[in-house]
Amino acid sequence: MEHDLDQDKKMQEAADARPVLSVVAPMHNEAGGAGVLVDEMAAALSGIEHEIIIVDDASTDETVAVLREARRRHPQLRILRHERNAGQSRALRTGVMSARAPLIAMLDGDGQNNPADVPALYKQVQENPSLAMVAGERRSRQDVAAKKIASRAANAIRQWLLKDGAADTGCGLKLFRRDAFLALPYFDHMHRYLPALMAREGLAVAFVPVSHRSRAHGRSKYTNIERALVAIRDLMGVLWLNARARKPGKISEDA
């Protein structure tokens, strides 16, 4: 009983604290690695007042049970659950809308992004108030050859058409200002086009190299063909959005 009371007290103290950084990671059927990833996040961010938000996108395995156990170790962990599977972008938006910090770090829930890279991105945004987002670009990618080839081709085509400066839009590790993200138009798969969408709003984006890890648990949610078909449709949509954008230039308020 005393242990439970201590745990409740710690959870309440974590809930009352106002974090400066919210880490959001969507998950779907990631029971094998969910607990380890939360442990890594907490360790990497021990020097920053933070909260961890895992959005379970209607998993059918033991992901939620594993996360509940992790919450006993890390009371700053919040678990949000979708009743129906809605995809990574919707899960990301759910997490950002629920976040209590002005800065958001997003990571893929499969463990391939290394939480140890987050503090460097956080520091860069802190030191550069003009930046709306810092996006990671993977070095030494640990994917199979076919996926890396497909990704390089897709990134080249997307960069040629969108001219957003992003060499690796598929990297799930990004850190951005919450208000900037919520000002963007929402659509499924928007998480892959955040640099272009930020640029559309006239917001500054920087790119930094980050590490990448092989998937230790679970499996990819898409095949290369499925990913390509979705990318073509989404790319056309972003091109349409950019074509319909009208920029007002500098905005000032009359005194």
Coordinates of C-alpha atoms in Angstrom, one line a residue:
M1 CA 0.0 0.0 0.0
E2 CA 2.8 2.4 0.9
H3 CA 4.5 1.7 -2.4
D4 CA 1.3 2.4 -4.3
L5 CA 0.9 5.7 -2.4
D6 CA 4.5 6.7 -3.3
Q7 CA 3.9 5.8 -6.9
D8 CA 0.7 7.9 -7.0
K9 CA 2.5 10.8 -5.5
K10 CA 5.3 10.7 -8.0
M11 CA 2.8 10.5 -10.9
Q12 CA 0.9 13.5 -9.5
E13 CA 4.1 15.5 -9.1
A14 CA 5.0 14.7 -12.7
A15 CA 1.5 15.7 -13.9
D16 CA 1.8 19.0 -12.0
A17 CA 5.2 20.0 -13.5
R18 CA 5.1 22.1 -16.6
P19 CA 7.6 20.5 -19.1
V20 CA 9.6 22.5 -21.5
L21 CA 9.8 19.6 -24.0
S22 CA 7.2 17.0 -25.0
V23 CA 8.4 13.9 -26.7
V24 CA 5.7 12.3 -28.9
A25 CA 6.1 8.8 -30.4
P26 CA 3.2 7.0 -32.3
M27 CA 3.2 3.3 -31.8
H28 CA 1.3 0.4 -33.4
N29 CA 2.1 -3.2 -32.3
E30 CA 5.5 -2.3 -30.9
A31 CA 5.3 -4.4 -27.7
G32 CA 8.7 -5.8 -28.2
G33 CA 10.5 -2.5 -28.0
A34 CA 8.1 -0.1 -26.4
G35 CA 9.5 -0.3 -22.8
V36 CA 13.1 -0.1 -23.9
L37 CA 12.4 3.0 -26.0
V38 CA 10.7 4.8 -23.1
D39 CA 13.6 3.9 -20.9
E40 CA 16.0 5.4 -23.5
M41 CA 13.9 8.6 -23.8
A42 CA 13.9 9.1 -20.0
A43 CA 17.6 8.6 -19.8
A44 CA 18.4 10.9 -22.7
L45 CA 16.3 13.7 -21.4
S46 CA 17.1 13.4 -17.7
G47 CA 18.6 17.0 -17.8
I48 CA 15.5 18.5 -19.4
E49 CA 12.1 19.0 -17.8
H50 CA 10.0 16.8 -20.2
E51 CA 7.0 14.6 -20.7
I52 CA 6.8 11.5 -22.8
I53 CA 3.7 11.0 -24.8
I54 CA 3.1 7.6 -26.5
V55 CA 0.1 7.5 -28.8
D56 CA -1.0 3.9 -29.2
D57 CA -2.7 3.7 -32.6
A58 CA -5.1 0.8 -31.8
S59 CA -2.4 -1.9 -31.3
T60 CA -3.6 -5.5 -31.2
D61 CA -0.6 -6.8 -29.3
E62 CA 0.6 -6.1 -25.7
T63 CA 2.0 -2.6 -26.4
V64 CA -0.3 -0.9 -23.9
A65 CA 0.5 -3.4 -21.2
V66 CA 4.2 -2.8 -21.7
L67 CA 3.7 0.9 -21.7
R68 CA 1.8 0.8 -18.4
E69 CA 4.6 -1.1 -16.8
A70 CA 7.1 1.5 -18.1
R71 CA 4.9 4.2 -16.6
R72 CA 5.6 2.7 -13.2
R73 CA 9.3 3.5 -13.8
H74 CA 8.7 6.8 -15.5
P75 CA 5.8 8.8 -14.2
Q76 CA 6.3 11.5 -16.8
L77 CA 5.0 9.0 -19.4
R78 CA 1.5 9.7 -20.7
I79 CA -0.3 7.0 -22.7
L80 CA -2.9 8.1 -25.3
R81 CA -5.0 5.5 -27.1
H82 CA -6.8 5.5 -30.4
E83 CA -9.9 3.4 -30.6
R84 CA -9.3 2.8 -34.3
N85 CA -6.1 2.7 -36.3
A86 CA -5.7 6.2 -37.8
G87 CA -2.1 6.2 -39.0
Q88 CA 1.1 7.9 -38.0
S89 CA 0.2 11.5 -38.8
R90 CA -3.1 11.3 -36.9
A91 CA -1.3 9.8 -33.9
L92 CA 1.4 12.5 -34.1
R93 CA -1.3 15.2 -34.2
T94 CA -3.1 13.6 -31.2
G95 CA 0.1 13.7 -29.2
V96 CA 1.0 17.3 -30.2
M97 CA -2.5 18.5 -29.4
S98 CA -2.3 16.9 -25.9
A99 CA 1.2 18.1 -25.3
R100 CA 1.8 20.7 -22.5
A101 CA 5.2 21.9 -23.6
P102 CA 5.9 24.6 -26.3
L103 CA 8.5 22.4 -28.0
I104 CA 7.8 18.9 -29.4
A105 CA 10.3 16.2 -30.3
M106 CA 8.8 13.5 -32.5
L107 CA 10.3 10.0 -32.9
D108 CA 9.2 6.9 -34.7
G109 CA 7.9 4.3 -32.3
D110 CA 9.9 1.4 -33.8
G111 CA 13.1 2.4 -32.0
Q112 CA 15.1 3.2 -35.2
N113 CA 15.5 6.8 -34.1
N114 CA 17.9 7.2 -31.2
P115 CA 16.6 9.3 -28.3
A116 CA 20.2 10.3 -27.5
D117 CA 20.0 12.7 -30.5
V118 CA 17.1 14.7 -29.1
P119 CA 19.1 17.0 -26.7
A120 CA 21.2 18.3 -29.6
L121 CA 18.1 19.2 -31.6
Y122 CA 16.6 20.8 -28.5
K123 CA 19.7 22.9 -27.9
Q124 CA 19.7 24.2 -31.5
V125 CA 16.1 25.4 -31.3
Q126 CA 16.7 26.9 -27.9
E127 CA 19.8 28.8 -29.2
N128 CA 18.0 29.9 -32.5
P129 CA 14.6 31.4 -31.7
S130 CA 14.0 32.0 -35.4
L131 CA 13.9 28.3 -36.1
A132 CA 10.5 26.6 -36.2
M133 CA 11.9 23.2 -36.7
V134 CA 15.1 21.1 -36.7
A135 CA 14.8 18.0 -38.8
G136 CA 17.1 15.0 -38.6
E137 CA 18.9 13.5 -41.6
R138 CA 19.9 9.9 -41.1
R139 CA 23.6 8.9 -41.5
S140 CA 24.7 5.3 -41.9
R141 CA 21.1 4.0 -42.4
Q142 CA 20.5 0.6 -41.0
D143 CA 17.7 -0.4 -43.5
V144 CA 17.8 -3.1 -46.2
A145 CA 19.3 -2.1 -49.5
A146 CA 16.0 -2.1 -51.4
K147 CA 14.5 0.3 -48.9
K148 CA 17.5 2.6 -49.0
I149 CA 17.4 2.7 -52.8
A150 CA 13.7 3.4 -52.9
S151 CA 14.1 6.1 -50.3
R152 CA 16.9 7.9 -52.1
A153 CA 14.9 7.9 -55.3
A154 CA 11.8 9.2 -53.6
N155 CA 13.7 11.9 -51.7
A156 CA 15.4 13.1 -55.0
I157 CA 12.0 13.4 -56.8
R158 CA 10.4 15.1 -53.8
Q159 CA 13.2 17.6 -53.3
W160 CA 13.3 18.4 -57.1
L161 CA 9.5 19.2 -57.0
L162 CA 9.2 20.8 -53.6
K163 CA 12.6 22.5 -53.2
D164 CA 12.3 22.4 -49.4
G165 CA 16.0 21.6 -48.7
A166 CA 15.2 18.3 -47.1
A167 CA 17.5 15.4 -48.2
D168 CA 15.8 12.8 -45.9
T169 CA 12.2 13.6 -45.3
G170 CA 11.5 10.1 -44.2
C171 CA 13.6 10.6 -41.0
G172 CA 11.1 10.4 -38.1
L173 CA 13.3 12.5 -35.7
K174 CA 12.3 16.1 -35.7
L175 CA 12.0 18.9 -33.1
F176 CA 9.6 21.8 -33.7
R177 CA 7.5 24.5 -32.0
R178 CA 4.1 23.2 -31.1
D179 CA 2.3 26.3 -32.3
A180 CA 4.0 26.1 -35.7
F181 CA 3.0 22.5 -36.2
L182 CA -0.6 23.2 -35.3
A183 CA -0.8 26.0 -37.8
L184 CA 0.0 23.6 -40.7
P185 CA -2.8 22.0 -42.8
Y186 CA -3.5 18.5 -41.6
F187 CA -3.8 15.4 -43.9
D188 CA -2.8 11.8 -43.7
H189 CA 1.0 11.2 -44.1
M190 CA 1.7 14.9 -43.5
H191 CA 4.6 13.9 -41.2
R192 CA 6.6 13.1 -44.3
Y193 CA 6.2 16.7 -45.6
L194 CA 6.8 18.8 -42.5
P195 CA 9.8 20.8 -44.0
A196 CA 7.8 21.7 -47.1
L197 CA 4.7 22.6 -45.0
M198 CA 6.8 24.7 -42.7
A199 CA 8.4 26.5 -45.6
R200 CA 5.0 27.1 -47.1
E201 CA 4.2 29.2 -43.9
G202 CA 7.4 31.1 -44.2
L203 CA 8.9 29.3 -41.2
A204 CA 12.7 28.6 -40.8
V205 CA 13.9 25.0 -40.8
A206 CA 17.4 23.6 -40.1
F207 CA 18.7 20.1 -40.9
V208 CA 21.2 18.2 -38.8
P209 CA 22.7 14.7 -39.1
V210 CA 21.4 12.1 -36.7
S211 CA 22.1 8.4 -36.1
H212 CA 19.9 5.5 -37.2
R213 CA 19.4 2.0 -35.9
S214 CA 18.2 -1.2 -37.3
R215 CA 14.7 -2.4 -36.3
A216 CA 15.1 -4.8 -33.4
H217 CA 11.4 -5.7 -33.0
G218 CA 8.2 -5.9 -35.1
R219 CA 8.1 -5.2 -38.8
S220 CA 7.6 -2.3 -41.2
K221 CA 4.0 -1.1 -41.7
Y222 CA 4.5 -0.6 -45.5
T223 CA 6.1 -2.3 -48.4
N224 CA 8.1 -0.2 -50.9
I225 CA 5.3 -0.3 -53.5
E226 CA 2.7 0.7 -50.9
R227 CA 4.9 3.6 -49.8
A228 CA 5.5 4.7 -53.3
L229 CA 1.8 4.8 -54.3
V230 CA 0.9 6.8 -51.2
A231 CA 3.8 9.2 -51.8
I232 CA 2.7 10.0 -55.3
R233 CA -0.8 11.0 -54.1
D234 CA 0.5 13.0 -51.2
L235 CA 3.2 14.7 -53.2
M236 CA 0.5 15.9 -55.7
G237 CA -1.5 17.2 -52.7
V238 CA 1.4 19.2 -51.3
L239 CA 2.2 20.7 -54.7
W240 CA -1.4 21.8 -54.8
L241 CA -1.2 23.3 -51.4
N242 CA 2.0 25.2 -52.3
A243 CA 0.4 26.5 -55.5
R244 CA -2.5 27.9 -53.5
A245 CA -0.4 29.6 -50.9
R246 CA -0.3 33.4 -50.9
K247 CA 2.4 35.0 -48.7
P248 CA 1.7 38.5 -47.2
G249 CA 5.3 39.4 -46.6
K250 CA 6.3 41.0 -43.3
I251 CA 3.3 41.4 -40.9
S252 CA 3.2 44.4 -38.6
E253 CA 0.7 45.8 -36.2
D254 CA -0.2 49.5 -36.3
A255 CA 0.5 51.2 -33.0

